[in-house]
PDB file of C-alpha atoms in Angstrom:
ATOM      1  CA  UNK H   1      -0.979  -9.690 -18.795  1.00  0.00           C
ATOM      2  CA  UNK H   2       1.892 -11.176 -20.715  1.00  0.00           C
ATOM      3  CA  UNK H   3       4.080 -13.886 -18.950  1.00  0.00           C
ATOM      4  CA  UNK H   4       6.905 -11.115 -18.151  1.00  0.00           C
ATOM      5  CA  UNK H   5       4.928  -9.070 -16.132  1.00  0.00           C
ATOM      6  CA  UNK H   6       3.970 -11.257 -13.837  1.00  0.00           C
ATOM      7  CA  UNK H   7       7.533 -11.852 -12.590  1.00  0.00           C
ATOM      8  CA  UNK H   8       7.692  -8.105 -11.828  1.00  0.00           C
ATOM      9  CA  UNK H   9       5.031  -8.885  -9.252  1.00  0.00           C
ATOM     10  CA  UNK H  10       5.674  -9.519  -5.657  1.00  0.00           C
ATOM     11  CA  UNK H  11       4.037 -10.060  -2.426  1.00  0.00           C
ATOM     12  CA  UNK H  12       5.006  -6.270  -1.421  1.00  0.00           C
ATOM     13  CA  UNK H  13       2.662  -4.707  -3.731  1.00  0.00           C
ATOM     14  CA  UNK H  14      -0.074  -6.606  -1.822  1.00  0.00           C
ATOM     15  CA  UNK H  15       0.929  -4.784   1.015  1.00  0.00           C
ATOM     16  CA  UNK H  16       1.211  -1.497  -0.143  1.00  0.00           C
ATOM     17  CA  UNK H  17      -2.306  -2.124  -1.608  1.00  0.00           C
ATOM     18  CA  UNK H  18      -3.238  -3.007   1.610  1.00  0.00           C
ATOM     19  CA  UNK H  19      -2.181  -0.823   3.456  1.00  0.00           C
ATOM     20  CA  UNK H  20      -3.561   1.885   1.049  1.00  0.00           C
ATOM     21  CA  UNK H  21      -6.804   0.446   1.273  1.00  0.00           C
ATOM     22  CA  UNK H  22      -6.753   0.633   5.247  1.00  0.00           C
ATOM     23  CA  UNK H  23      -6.497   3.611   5.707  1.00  0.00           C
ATOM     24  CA  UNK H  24      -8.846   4.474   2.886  1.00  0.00           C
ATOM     25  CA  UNK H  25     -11.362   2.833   5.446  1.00  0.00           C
ATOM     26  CA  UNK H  26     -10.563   5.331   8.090  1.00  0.00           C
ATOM     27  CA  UNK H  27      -8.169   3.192  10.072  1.00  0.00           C
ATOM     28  CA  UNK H  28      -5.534   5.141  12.009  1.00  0.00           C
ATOM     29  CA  UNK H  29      -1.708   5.104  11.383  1.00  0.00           C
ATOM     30  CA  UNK H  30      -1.280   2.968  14.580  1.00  0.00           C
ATOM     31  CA  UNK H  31      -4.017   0.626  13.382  1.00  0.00           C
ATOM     32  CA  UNK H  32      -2.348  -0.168  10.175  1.00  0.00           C
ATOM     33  CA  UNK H  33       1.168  -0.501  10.750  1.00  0.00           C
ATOM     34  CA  UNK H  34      -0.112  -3.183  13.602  1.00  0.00           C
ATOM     35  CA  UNK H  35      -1.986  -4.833  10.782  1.00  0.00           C
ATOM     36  CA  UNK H  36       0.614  -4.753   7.953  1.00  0.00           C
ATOM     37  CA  UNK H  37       3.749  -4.876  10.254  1.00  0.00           C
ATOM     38  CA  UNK H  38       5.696  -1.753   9.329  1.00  0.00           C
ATOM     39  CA  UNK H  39       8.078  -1.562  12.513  1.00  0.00           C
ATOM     40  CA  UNK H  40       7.996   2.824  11.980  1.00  0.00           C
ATOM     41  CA  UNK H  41       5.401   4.792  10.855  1.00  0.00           C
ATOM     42  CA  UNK H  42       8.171   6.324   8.171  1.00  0.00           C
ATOM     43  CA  UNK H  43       7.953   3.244   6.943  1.00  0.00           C
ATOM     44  CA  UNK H  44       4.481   3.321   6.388  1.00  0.00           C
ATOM     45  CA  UNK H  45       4.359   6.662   5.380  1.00  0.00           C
ATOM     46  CA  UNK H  46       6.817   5.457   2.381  1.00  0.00           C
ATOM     47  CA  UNK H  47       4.688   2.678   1.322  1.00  0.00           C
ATOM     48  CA  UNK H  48       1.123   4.069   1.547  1.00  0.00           C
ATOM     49  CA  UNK H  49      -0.143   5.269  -1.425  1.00  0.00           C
ATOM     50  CA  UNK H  50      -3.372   7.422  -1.522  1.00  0.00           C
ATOM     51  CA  UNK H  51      -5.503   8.305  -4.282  1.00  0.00           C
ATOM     52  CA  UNK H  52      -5.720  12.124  -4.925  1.00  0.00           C
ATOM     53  CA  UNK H  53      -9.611  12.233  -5.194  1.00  0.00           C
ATOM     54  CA  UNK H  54     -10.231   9.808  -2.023  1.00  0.00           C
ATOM     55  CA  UNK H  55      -7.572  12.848  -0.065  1.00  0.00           C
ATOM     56  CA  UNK H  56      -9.763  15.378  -1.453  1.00  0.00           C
ATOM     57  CA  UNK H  57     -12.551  14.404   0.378  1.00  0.00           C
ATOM     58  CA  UNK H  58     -10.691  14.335   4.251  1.00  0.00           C
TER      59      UNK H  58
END
């Protein structure tokens, strides 16, 4: 990475990884918003990101 990029990082995107990777290990909505602290689950709807091929396989 050059230098600029990593000030375009912040501690967020650990979360969002995070809380991808949760539920990627079958974890529960409830579960994970306890873990990463999203107060709503729209909340954590809006920063969970799933892969396509690890949905096509629920």
């Amino acid at each position: 990475m050059r230098p600029r990029q990593y000030r375009r990082f912040k501690a967020a995107h650990l979360r969002h990884e995070a809380a991808s990777r949760l539920f990627e290990k079958g974890l529960n909505p409830m579960q994970v918003a306890a873990i990463t602290g999203h107060k709503t689950l729209q909340m954590l709807k809006r920063y969970t990101h799933l892969r396509a091929e690890d949905l096509a396989h629920v």
